Amino acid sequence: MLSSKPELIWQGRIHLGDEPGVYGDASYAGLTTEIPLTLQKTDPAGPNSTTLRVVTQDVETFTGYPGHLITVVLYEPDPAASFRSREVVLATARLTSADGGHKDVLLDLTNRPSPLRVSVRIRVDTEVPPGLYDDFVVTKLLNKSPGYVFVASLGFSA
C-alpha cells in the first residue's frame, strides 16, 4: 500500500519542448531536464521499494509514438575506480496523454545501500519529427513510500 499522502520532493514549472516561450511562467529547459535527489531508508526491515511520481501539465502525445522518456538513474561508487561513480539505470517509463498528468515509476531498491543518490530525467519524445515535439510543463516530483520507509530530499546530500 502506498502512503496516503505522497512526500513532496520538488515543485516548480519546467517547460520541456521545442518552442521556447509557450509557457511564460515556466523555466524553459529544452528537450530534457534532470532532478537530483537523495533517498534515505528509515526502517531497515521495511520494503525495499518506493514510487516516484512525476506530475505534469499539458502532455499531449501522438498515437503511435512511445511518449516522453522518464529515466531514474542511481549514482553509486565505481568499484573499479576510487573516487569515481557510475550510473545505473533503476527504472524507465513512458509518459503519454493517457497518463492523466502524472506518471508513477516504481523503484526496486533491493540490495542498494542507503542513502541512495538518484536523478529523475525527463526527455521529450524525439521520435516525433522536429517541429512537432510536444510542449509541456513538469510541475512536481513526489515520493510515495509505504509507511515512509524511504524519505527523499532534493539534491545529493552527503
Short mmCIF file of N, CA, C and O in Angstrom, two decimals, residues 6-144:
data_model
loop_
_atom_site.label_atom_id
_atom_site.label_comp_id
_atom_site.label_asym_id
_atom_site.label_seq_id
_atom_site.Cartn_x
_atom_site.Cartn_y
_atom_site.Cartn_z
N PRO A 6 1.61 11.51 -0.47
CA PRO A 6 2.96 11.47 -1.03
C PRO A 6 3.82 12.62 -0.48
O PRO A 6 3.32 13.69 -0.18
N GLU A 7 5.10 12.35 -0.40
CA GLU A 7 6.07 13.34 0.08
C GLU A 7 6.51 14.21 -1.10
O GLU A 7 6.96 13.70 -2.13
N LEU A 8 6.39 15.52 -0.93
CA LEU A 8 6.83 16.46 -1.97
C LEU A 8 8.35 16.57 -1.94
O LEU A 8 8.94 16.87 -0.91
N ILE A 9 8.98 16.32 -3.10
CA ILE A 9 10.43 16.47 -3.24
C ILE A 9 10.75 17.81 -3.88
O ILE A 9 11.63 18.53 -3.43
N TRP A 10 10.03 18.12 -4.95
CA TRP A 10 10.28 19.36 -5.71
C TRP A 10 8.97 19.83 -6.30
O TRP A 10 8.13 19.03 -6.70
N GLN A 11 8.83 21.17 -6.39
CA GLN A 11 7.68 21.77 -7.05
C GLN A 11 8.15 23.02 -7.78
O GLN A 11 8.93 23.80 -7.25
N GLY A 12 7.69 23.20 -8.99
CA GLY A 12 8.07 24.35 -9.80
C GLY A 12 7.41 24.26 -11.16
O GLY A 12 6.37 23.61 -11.32
N ARG A 13 8.04 24.88 -12.16
CA ARG A 13 7.49 24.83 -13.52
C ARG A 13 8.65 24.80 -14.50
O ARG A 13 9.30 25.82 -14.72
N ILE A 14 8.91 23.61 -15.07
CA ILE A 14 9.96 23.44 -16.08
C ILE A 14 9.27 23.11 -17.39
O ILE A 14 8.57 22.10 -17.51
N HIS A 15 9.49 23.96 -18.39
CA HIS A 15 8.91 23.77 -19.72
C HIS A 15 9.85 22.92 -20.56
O HIS A 15 11.01 23.26 -20.77
N LEU A 16 9.33 21.79 -21.05
CA LEU A 16 10.06 20.94 -21.98
C LEU A 16 9.37 20.99 -23.34
O LEU A 16 8.15 21.03 -23.41
N GLY A 17 10.16 20.99 -24.40
CA GLY A 17 9.62 21.02 -25.75
C GLY A 17 10.54 21.78 -26.66
O GLY A 17 11.67 22.14 -26.30
N ASP A 18 10.05 22.08 -27.88
CA ASP A 18 10.89 22.75 -28.88
C ASP A 18 10.41 24.15 -29.25
O ASP A 18 10.88 24.72 -30.23
N GLU A 19 9.50 24.71 -28.45
CA GLU A 19 9.01 26.05 -28.72
C GLU A 19 9.16 26.95 -27.49
O GLU A 19 8.24 27.06 -26.67
N PRO A 20 10.33 27.59 -27.31
CA PRO A 20 10.53 28.47 -26.16
C PRO A 20 9.45 29.55 -26.11
O PRO A 20 9.00 30.05 -27.14
N GLY A 21 9.02 29.88 -24.90
CA GLY A 21 8.06 30.96 -24.73
C GLY A 21 6.61 30.54 -24.71
O GLY A 21 5.74 31.36 -24.45
N VAL A 22 6.32 29.27 -24.98
CA VAL A 22 4.93 28.81 -24.94
C VAL A 22 4.35 29.02 -23.54
O VAL A 22 3.20 29.40 -23.39
N TYR A 23 5.18 28.77 -22.53
CA TYR A 23 4.77 28.96 -21.14
C TYR A 23 5.62 30.08 -20.56
O TYR A 23 6.77 29.87 -20.19
N GLY A 24 5.05 31.26 -20.46
CA GLY A 24 5.79 32.41 -19.96
C GLY A 24 6.08 32.36 -18.48
O GLY A 24 6.94 33.07 -17.98
N ASP A 25 5.39 31.47 -17.76
CA ASP A 25 5.58 31.37 -16.31
C ASP A 25 6.42 30.15 -15.92
O ASP A 25 6.44 29.75 -14.77
N ALA A 26 7.13 29.55 -16.90
CA ALA A 26 7.93 28.36 -16.62
C ALA A 26 9.36 28.57 -17.13
O ALA A 26 9.60 29.29 -18.09
N SER A 27 10.29 27.91 -16.49
CA SER A 27 11.68 27.93 -16.92
C SER A 27 11.82 26.99 -18.12
O SER A 27 11.49 25.81 -18.03
N TYR A 28 12.32 27.51 -19.24
CA TYR A 28 12.46 26.69 -20.44
C TYR A 28 13.75 25.88 -20.36
O TYR A 28 14.84 26.43 -20.22
N ALA A 29 13.63 24.55 -20.44
CA ALA A 29 14.79 23.66 -20.33
C ALA A 29 15.18 23.03 -21.66
O ALA A 29 16.23 22.43 -21.76
N GLY A 30 14.34 23.13 -22.68
CA GLY A 30 14.65 22.48 -23.94
C GLY A 30 14.05 21.09 -23.99
O GLY A 30 12.91 20.88 -23.61
N LEU A 31 14.84 20.10 -24.42
CA LEU A 31 14.32 18.77 -24.65
C LEU A 31 14.42 17.83 -23.45
O LEU A 31 13.84 16.75 -23.46
N THR A 32 15.18 18.22 -22.43
CA THR A 32 15.34 17.33 -21.28
C THR A 32 15.62 18.11 -20.00
O THR A 32 16.11 19.23 -20.05
N THR A 33 15.28 17.49 -18.88
CA THR A 33 15.63 18.03 -17.57
C THR A 33 15.98 16.86 -16.67
O THR A 33 15.59 15.72 -16.93
N GLU A 34 16.74 17.15 -15.61
CA GLU A 34 17.15 16.10 -14.68
C GLU A 34 17.11 16.66 -13.26
O GLU A 34 17.68 17.72 -12.99
N ILE A 35 16.43 15.96 -12.37
CA ILE A 35 16.25 16.41 -10.99
C ILE A 35 16.97 15.44 -10.06
O ILE A 35 16.60 14.27 -9.98
N PRO A 36 18.03 15.92 -9.35
CA PRO A 36 18.74 15.04 -8.42
C PRO A 36 18.05 14.98 -7.06
O PRO A 36 17.47 15.96 -6.60
N LEU A 37 18.11 13.81 -6.43
CA LEU A 37 17.55 13.66 -5.09
C LEU A 37 18.28 12.57 -4.33
O LEU A 37 18.99 11.76 -4.92
N THR A 38 18.09 12.59 -3.02
CA THR A 38 18.66 11.56 -2.15
C THR A 38 17.51 10.81 -1.48
O THR A 38 16.59 11.43 -0.95
N LEU A 39 17.58 9.48 -1.51
CA LEU A 39 16.61 8.63 -0.83
C LEU A 39 17.28 8.00 0.37
O LEU A 39 18.38 7.42 0.25
N GLN A 40 16.65 8.12 1.52
CA GLN A 40 17.18 7.56 2.77
C GLN A 40 16.19 6.53 3.30
O GLN A 40 15.01 6.85 3.47
N LYS A 41 16.66 5.33 3.57
CA LYS A 41 15.79 4.30 4.12
C LYS A 41 15.71 4.51 5.63
O LYS A 41 16.73 4.56 6.32
N THR A 42 14.49 4.61 6.15
CA THR A 42 14.29 4.90 7.58
C THR A 42 14.06 3.65 8.41
O THR A 42 14.21 3.70 9.63
N ASP A 43 13.68 2.55 7.79
CA ASP A 43 13.39 1.31 8.50
C ASP A 43 14.06 0.16 7.76
O ASP A 43 13.57 -0.26 6.71
N PRO A 44 15.17 -0.38 8.30
CA PRO A 44 15.87 -1.47 7.60
C PRO A 44 15.00 -2.70 7.34
O PRO A 44 15.24 -3.44 6.40
N ALA A 45 13.97 -2.90 8.16
CA ALA A 45 13.09 -4.05 7.99
C ALA A 45 11.94 -3.79 7.01
O ALA A 45 11.19 -4.69 6.66
N GLY A 46 11.82 -2.54 6.56
CA GLY A 46 10.72 -2.17 5.67
C GLY A 46 10.94 -2.64 4.24
O GLY A 46 11.99 -3.18 3.89
N PRO A 47 9.94 -2.43 3.40
CA PRO A 47 10.03 -2.83 1.98
C PRO A 47 11.21 -2.14 1.29
O PRO A 47 11.62 -1.04 1.66
N ASN A 48 11.73 -2.81 0.28
CA ASN A 48 12.87 -2.28 -0.48
C ASN A 48 12.44 -1.60 -1.76
O ASN A 48 13.09 -1.73 -2.80
N SER A 49 11.33 -0.87 -1.69
CA SER A 49 10.85 -0.17 -2.88
C SER A 49 10.20 1.14 -2.50
O SER A 49 9.78 1.34 -1.36
N THR A 50 10.16 2.01 -3.46
CA THR A 50 9.42 3.26 -3.34
C THR A 50 8.94 3.63 -4.74
O THR A 50 9.41 3.07 -5.74
N THR A 51 8.02 4.56 -4.81
CA THR A 51 7.48 5.01 -6.09
C THR A 51 7.68 6.50 -6.23
O THR A 51 7.31 7.26 -5.33
N LEU A 52 8.28 6.92 -7.33
CA LEU A 52 8.42 8.34 -7.63
C LEU A 52 7.32 8.72 -8.61
O LEU A 52 7.04 7.99 -9.57
N ARG A 53 6.67 9.86 -8.34
CA ARG A 53 5.60 10.34 -9.22
C ARG A 53 6.04 11.65 -9.86
O ARG A 53 6.36 12.62 -9.18
N VAL A 54 6.02 11.69 -11.19
CA VAL A 54 6.28 12.90 -11.96
C VAL A 54 4.92 13.48 -12.34
O VAL A 54 4.10 12.80 -12.96
N VAL A 55 4.69 14.74 -11.95
CA VAL A 55 3.42 15.41 -12.23
C VAL A 55 3.66 16.45 -13.33
O VAL A 55 4.65 17.20 -13.28
N THR A 56 2.75 16.49 -14.31
CA THR A 56 2.93 17.36 -15.47
C THR A 56 1.64 18.11 -15.80
O THR A 56 0.58 17.83 -15.26
N GLN A 57 1.79 19.03 -16.75
CA GLN A 57 0.65 19.79 -17.28
C GLN A 57 0.77 19.81 -18.80
O GLN A 57 1.85 20.02 -19.35
N ASP A 58 -0.33 19.57 -19.48
CA ASP A 58 -0.45 19.71 -20.93
C ASP A 58 0.32 18.69 -21.76
O ASP A 58 0.70 18.98 -22.90
N VAL A 59 0.53 17.48 -21.24
CA VAL A 59 1.14 16.44 -22.06
C VAL A 59 0.13 15.99 -23.10
O VAL A 59 -1.00 15.62 -22.76
N GLU A 60 0.53 16.08 -24.37
CA GLU A 60 -0.33 15.64 -25.48
C GLU A 60 0.54 14.90 -26.49
O GLU A 60 1.16 15.51 -27.36
N THR A 61 0.57 13.58 -26.36
CA THR A 61 1.39 12.78 -27.25
C THR A 61 0.57 12.24 -28.41
O THR A 61 -0.65 12.10 -28.31
N PHE A 62 1.26 11.92 -29.50
CA PHE A 62 0.62 11.38 -30.70
C PHE A 62 0.50 9.86 -30.59
O PHE A 62 1.44 9.18 -30.15
N THR A 63 -0.63 9.33 -31.03
CA THR A 63 -0.82 7.88 -31.10
C THR A 63 0.23 7.30 -32.04
O THR A 63 0.53 7.87 -33.08
N GLY A 64 0.79 6.16 -31.64
CA GLY A 64 1.79 5.50 -32.47
C GLY A 64 3.22 5.86 -32.09
O GLY A 64 4.16 5.26 -32.61
N TYR A 65 3.39 6.81 -31.21
CA TYR A 65 4.72 7.19 -30.72
C TYR A 65 4.82 6.75 -29.26
O TYR A 65 3.82 6.69 -28.55
N PRO A 66 6.05 6.46 -28.79
CA PRO A 66 6.18 5.88 -27.45
C PRO A 66 5.89 6.82 -26.28
O PRO A 66 5.54 6.36 -25.20
N GLY A 67 6.04 8.11 -26.45
CA GLY A 67 5.82 9.05 -25.35
C GLY A 67 7.14 9.55 -24.79
O GLY A 67 8.23 9.14 -25.20
N HIS A 68 7.04 10.43 -23.82
CA HIS A 68 8.21 11.08 -23.22
C HIS A 68 8.90 10.10 -22.28
O HIS A 68 8.25 9.43 -21.47
N LEU A 69 10.23 10.03 -22.36
CA LEU A 69 11.00 9.06 -21.59
C LEU A 69 11.35 9.60 -20.20
O LEU A 69 11.90 10.69 -20.06
N ILE A 70 11.02 8.81 -19.18
CA ILE A 70 11.43 9.09 -17.81
C ILE A 70 12.44 8.01 -17.44
O ILE A 70 12.16 6.81 -17.58
N THR A 71 13.63 8.43 -17.00
CA THR A 71 14.68 7.50 -16.60
C THR A 71 15.12 7.85 -15.19
O THR A 71 15.45 9.01 -14.92
N VAL A 72 15.12 6.87 -14.31
CA VAL A 72 15.62 7.07 -12.94
C VAL A 72 16.98 6.39 -12.86
O VAL A 72 17.11 5.19 -13.13
N VAL A 73 18.00 7.18 -12.51
CA VAL A 73 19.38 6.72 -12.50
C VAL A 73 19.93 6.77 -11.08
O VAL A 73 19.73 7.76 -10.37
N LEU A 74 20.63 5.70 -10.69
CA LEU A 74 21.34 5.65 -9.41
C LEU A 74 22.80 5.98 -9.67
O LEU A 74 23.40 5.49 -10.63
N TYR A 75 23.38 6.82 -8.82
CA TYR A 75 24.81 7.11 -8.87
C TYR A 75 25.44 6.38 -7.70
O TYR A 75 25.15 6.67 -6.54
N GLU A 76 26.28 5.39 -8.01
CA GLU A 76 26.91 4.58 -6.96
C GLU A 76 28.42 4.56 -7.16
O GLU A 76 28.90 4.80 -8.28
N PRO A 77 29.17 4.27 -6.08
CA PRO A 77 30.63 4.21 -6.22
C PRO A 77 31.03 3.17 -7.26
O PRO A 77 30.45 2.08 -7.33
N ASP A 78 32.02 3.51 -8.04
CA ASP A 78 32.53 2.59 -9.06
C ASP A 78 33.58 1.69 -8.41
O ASP A 78 34.63 2.18 -7.99
N PRO A 79 33.32 0.39 -8.31
CA PRO A 79 34.28 -0.50 -7.65
C PRO A 79 35.61 -0.62 -8.40
O PRO A 79 36.62 -0.99 -7.83
N ALA A 80 35.61 -0.24 -9.68
CA ALA A 80 36.82 -0.35 -10.49
C ALA A 80 37.70 0.89 -10.42
O ALA A 80 38.84 0.87 -10.90
N ALA A 81 37.21 1.98 -9.82
CA ALA A 81 37.98 3.23 -9.80
C ALA A 81 37.65 4.03 -8.54
O ALA A 81 36.49 4.40 -8.33
N SER A 82 38.65 4.29 -7.73
CA SER A 82 38.46 5.06 -6.50
C SER A 82 38.01 6.48 -6.82
O SER A 82 38.45 7.06 -7.81
N PHE A 83 37.16 7.01 -5.98
CA PHE A 83 36.65 8.38 -6.11
C PHE A 83 35.96 8.64 -7.44
O PHE A 83 35.99 9.74 -7.97
N ARG A 84 35.35 7.60 -7.98
CA ARG A 84 34.55 7.70 -9.20
C ARG A 84 33.18 7.10 -8.92
O ARG A 84 33.02 6.27 -8.04
N SER A 85 32.22 7.53 -9.70
CA SER A 85 30.89 6.92 -9.60
C SER A 85 30.46 6.43 -10.96
O SER A 85 31.02 6.81 -11.98
N ARG A 86 29.45 5.59 -10.94
CA ARG A 86 28.89 5.09 -12.20
C ARG A 86 27.38 5.24 -12.14
O ARG A 86 26.78 5.27 -11.06
N GLU A 87 26.79 5.36 -13.30
CA GLU A 87 25.34 5.49 -13.41
C GLU A 87 24.74 4.11 -13.65
O GLU A 87 25.21 3.36 -14.50
N VAL A 88 23.69 3.81 -12.88
CA VAL A 88 22.96 2.56 -13.03
C VAL A 88 21.49 2.93 -13.23
O VAL A 88 20.90 3.61 -12.39
N VAL A 89 20.91 2.50 -14.34
CA VAL A 89 19.51 2.78 -14.59
C VAL A 89 18.66 1.87 -13.71
O VAL A 89 18.77 0.65 -13.77
N LEU A 90 17.86 2.50 -12.84
CA LEU A 90 16.97 1.75 -11.94
C LEU A 90 15.62 1.45 -12.60
O LEU A 90 15.03 0.40 -12.34
N ALA A 91 15.12 2.38 -13.39
CA ALA A 91 13.80 2.20 -14.00
C ALA A 91 13.62 3.18 -15.14
O ALA A 91 14.22 4.26 -15.14
N THR A 92 12.78 2.80 -16.08
CA THR A 92 12.35 3.71 -17.15
C THR A 92 10.84 3.58 -17.30
O THR A 92 10.25 2.56 -16.95
N ALA A 93 10.25 4.64 -17.80
CA ALA A 93 8.81 4.66 -18.06
C ALA A 93 8.55 5.66 -19.18
O ALA A 93 9.40 6.51 -19.47
N ARG A 94 7.38 5.56 -19.78
CA ARG A 94 6.98 6.49 -20.83
C ARG A 94 5.75 7.26 -20.37
O ARG A 94 4.77 6.67 -19.90
N LEU A 95 5.79 8.57 -20.52
CA LEU A 95 4.70 9.47 -20.16
C LEU A 95 3.91 9.81 -21.41
O LEU A 95 4.49 10.28 -22.40
N THR A 96 2.59 9.56 -21.38
CA THR A 96 1.74 9.84 -22.54
C THR A 96 0.49 10.60 -22.11
O THR A 96 0.23 10.76 -20.91
N SER A 97 -0.29 11.01 -23.07
CA SER A 97 -1.57 11.68 -22.79
C SER A 97 -2.48 10.83 -21.91
O SER A 97 -3.20 11.35 -21.07
N ALA A 98 -2.42 9.52 -22.08
CA ALA A 98 -3.29 8.61 -21.35
C ALA A 98 -2.98 8.56 -19.85
O ALA A 98 -3.78 8.04 -19.07
N ASP A 99 -1.86 9.10 -19.42
CA ASP A 99 -1.46 9.04 -18.01
C ASP A 99 -2.15 10.08 -17.14
O ASP A 99 -1.98 10.07 -15.91
N GLY A 100 -2.90 10.98 -17.72
CA GLY A 100 -3.69 11.93 -16.94
C GLY A 100 -2.88 12.92 -16.12
O GLY A 100 -3.30 13.31 -15.03
N GLY A 101 -1.74 13.33 -16.62
CA GLY A 101 -0.98 14.38 -15.95
C GLY A 101 0.01 13.91 -14.90
O GLY A 101 0.62 14.74 -14.21
N HIS A 102 0.21 12.60 -14.77
CA HIS A 102 1.24 12.12 -13.85
C HIS A 102 1.66 10.71 -14.25
O HIS A 102 0.91 9.98 -14.91
N LYS A 103 2.89 10.37 -13.86
CA LYS A 103 3.39 9.02 -14.13
C LYS A 103 4.10 8.52 -12.89
O LYS A 103 4.96 9.20 -12.33
N ASP A 104 3.73 7.32 -12.43
CA ASP A 104 4.38 6.68 -11.30
C ASP A 104 5.47 5.74 -11.81
O ASP A 104 5.24 4.97 -12.75
N VAL A 105 6.64 5.80 -11.16
CA VAL A 105 7.77 4.96 -11.52
C VAL A 105 8.19 4.19 -10.27
O VAL A 105 8.68 4.79 -9.30
N LEU A 106 7.97 2.88 -10.28
CA LEU A 106 8.31 2.03 -9.15
C LEU A 106 9.81 1.73 -9.17
O LEU A 106 10.36 1.34 -10.21
N LEU A 107 10.46 1.91 -8.01
CA LEU A 107 11.89 1.62 -7.89
C LEU A 107 12.10 0.42 -6.98
O LEU A 107 11.67 0.43 -5.83
N ASP A 108 12.78 -0.59 -7.49
CA ASP A 108 13.20 -1.73 -6.67
C ASP A 108 14.60 -1.41 -6.16
O ASP A 108 15.54 -1.32 -6.94
N LEU A 109 14.73 -1.23 -4.85
CA LEU A 109 15.99 -0.81 -4.25
C LEU A 109 16.62 -1.93 -3.43
O LEU A 109 17.47 -1.68 -2.56
N THR A 110 16.25 -3.16 -3.73
CA THR A 110 16.81 -4.33 -3.04
C THR A 110 18.32 -4.35 -3.20
O THR A 110 18.84 -4.15 -4.31
N ASN A 111 19.02 -4.59 -2.10
CA ASN A 111 20.49 -4.67 -2.07
C ASN A 111 21.19 -3.38 -2.47
O ASN A 111 22.33 -3.39 -2.92
N ARG A 112 20.50 -2.25 -2.32
CA ARG A 112 21.09 -0.93 -2.58
C ARG A 112 21.27 -0.22 -1.25
O ARG A 112 20.28 0.07 -0.58
N PRO A 113 22.51 0.03 -0.82
CA PRO A 113 22.72 0.67 0.48
C PRO A 113 22.24 2.12 0.51
O PRO A 113 22.40 2.86 -0.45
N SER A 114 21.65 2.48 1.63
CA SER A 114 21.14 3.83 1.85
C SER A 114 22.25 4.68 2.47
O SER A 114 23.06 4.15 3.23
N PRO A 115 22.34 5.96 2.16
CA PRO A 115 21.46 6.73 1.28
C PRO A 115 21.76 6.47 -0.19
O PRO A 115 22.88 6.12 -0.56
N LEU A 116 20.73 6.67 -1.01
CA LEU A 116 20.86 6.49 -2.45
C LEU A 116 20.76 7.84 -3.14
O LEU A 116 19.84 8.61 -2.86
N ARG A 117 21.68 8.10 -4.02
CA ARG A 117 21.65 9.34 -4.79
C ARG A 117 21.16 9.00 -6.19
O ARG A 117 21.80 8.23 -6.91
N VAL A 118 20.00 9.52 -6.52
CA VAL A 118 19.37 9.20 -7.79
C VAL A 118 18.96 10.49 -8.50
O VAL A 118 18.89 11.56 -7.89
N SER A 119 18.71 10.36 -9.78
CA SER A 119 18.18 11.50 -10.53
C SER A 119 17.02 11.00 -11.38
O SER A 119 16.96 9.84 -11.77
N VAL A 120 16.11 11.93 -11.63
CA VAL A 120 14.96 11.64 -12.48
C VAL A 120 15.12 12.49 -13.73
O VAL A 120 15.09 13.72 -13.67
N ARG A 121 15.31 11.83 -14.86
CA ARG A 121 15.45 12.50 -16.16
C ARG A 121 14.13 12.42 -16.90
O ARG A 121 13.52 11.36 -16.98
N ILE A 122 13.73 13.54 -17.45
CA ILE A 122 12.52 13.58 -18.27
C ILE A 122 12.93 14.14 -19.63
O ILE A 122 13.50 15.23 -19.70
N ARG A 123 12.68 13.37 -20.68
CA ARG A 123 13.11 13.76 -22.03
C ARG A 123 11.92 13.72 -22.98
O ARG A 123 11.16 12.75 -23.01
N VAL A 124 11.78 14.75 -23.77
CA VAL A 124 10.73 14.85 -24.78
C VAL A 124 10.86 13.69 -25.76
O VAL A 124 11.97 13.29 -26.12
N ASP A 125 9.73 13.15 -26.19
CA ASP A 125 9.72 12.10 -27.21
C ASP A 125 10.26 12.68 -28.51
O ASP A 125 9.60 13.50 -29.16
N THR A 126 11.48 12.27 -28.89
CA THR A 126 12.11 12.80 -30.10
C THR A 126 11.96 11.85 -31.29
O THR A 126 12.60 12.06 -32.32
N GLU A 127 11.11 10.83 -31.16
CA GLU A 127 10.78 10.02 -32.33
C GLU A 127 9.79 10.76 -33.23
O GLU A 127 9.66 10.44 -34.40
N VAL A 128 9.11 11.73 -32.64
CA VAL A 128 8.21 12.60 -33.40
C VAL A 128 9.10 13.53 -34.24
O VAL A 128 10.17 13.94 -33.80
N PRO A 129 8.71 13.89 -35.46
CA PRO A 129 9.54 14.78 -36.27
C PRO A 129 9.78 16.15 -35.58
O PRO A 129 8.86 16.68 -34.95
N PRO A 130 11.00 16.69 -35.69
CA PRO A 130 11.27 18.02 -35.13
C PRO A 130 10.25 19.03 -35.63
O PRO A 130 9.81 18.99 -36.78
N GLY A 131 9.86 19.93 -34.75
CA GLY A 131 8.83 20.91 -35.06
C GLY A 131 7.46 20.47 -34.58
O GLY A 131 6.55 21.28 -34.46
N LEU A 132 7.32 19.16 -34.33
CA LEU A 132 6.06 18.62 -33.82
C LEU A 132 6.20 18.09 -32.39
O LEU A 132 5.30 17.44 -31.87
N TYR A 133 7.35 18.37 -31.76
CA TYR A 133 7.56 17.90 -30.39
C TYR A 133 6.50 18.50 -29.47
O TYR A 133 6.10 19.65 -29.63
N ASP A 134 6.08 17.72 -28.51
CA ASP A 134 5.11 18.15 -27.52
C ASP A 134 5.75 19.17 -26.58
O ASP A 134 6.89 18.99 -26.14
N ASP A 135 5.05 20.25 -26.29
CA ASP A 135 5.48 21.21 -25.28
C ASP A 135 4.61 20.99 -24.05
O ASP A 135 3.37 21.00 -24.15
N PHE A 136 5.25 20.79 -22.90
CA PHE A 136 4.52 20.55 -21.66
C PHE A 136 5.36 21.05 -20.49
O PHE A 136 6.50 21.47 -20.66
N VAL A 137 4.75 21.01 -19.31
CA VAL A 137 5.41 21.52 -18.11
C VAL A 137 5.49 20.42 -17.06
O VAL A 137 4.50 19.72 -16.80
N VAL A 138 6.66 20.26 -16.47
CA VAL A 138 6.84 19.39 -15.31
C VAL A 138 6.60 20.27 -14.09
O VAL A 138 7.20 21.35 -13.97
N THR A 139 5.69 19.85 -13.19
CA THR A 139 5.31 20.71 -12.06
C THR A 139 5.68 20.17 -10.69
O THR A 139 5.81 20.95 -9.75
N LYS A 140 5.80 18.85 -10.54
CA LYS A 140 6.11 18.28 -9.23
C LYS A 140 6.84 16.97 -9.37
O LYS A 140 6.67 16.24 -10.36
N LEU A 141 7.61 16.65 -8.33
CA LEU A 141 8.18 15.33 -8.16
C LEU A 141 7.84 14.89 -6.74
O LEU A 141 8.12 15.63 -5.78
N LEU A 142 7.19 13.74 -6.62
CA LEU A 142 6.73 13.23 -5.33
C LEU A 142 7.34 11.86 -5.05
O LEU A 142 7.67 11.12 -5.98
N ASN A 143 7.44 11.52 -3.77
CA ASN A 143 7.87 10.19 -3.32
C ASN A 143 6.70 9.53 -2.61
O ASN A 143 6.13 10.11 -1.69
N LYS A 144 6.34 8.33 -3.05
CA LYS A 144 5.24 7.58 -2.45
C LYS A 144 5.81 6.28 -1.90
O LYS A 144 5.99 5.32 -2.64
#
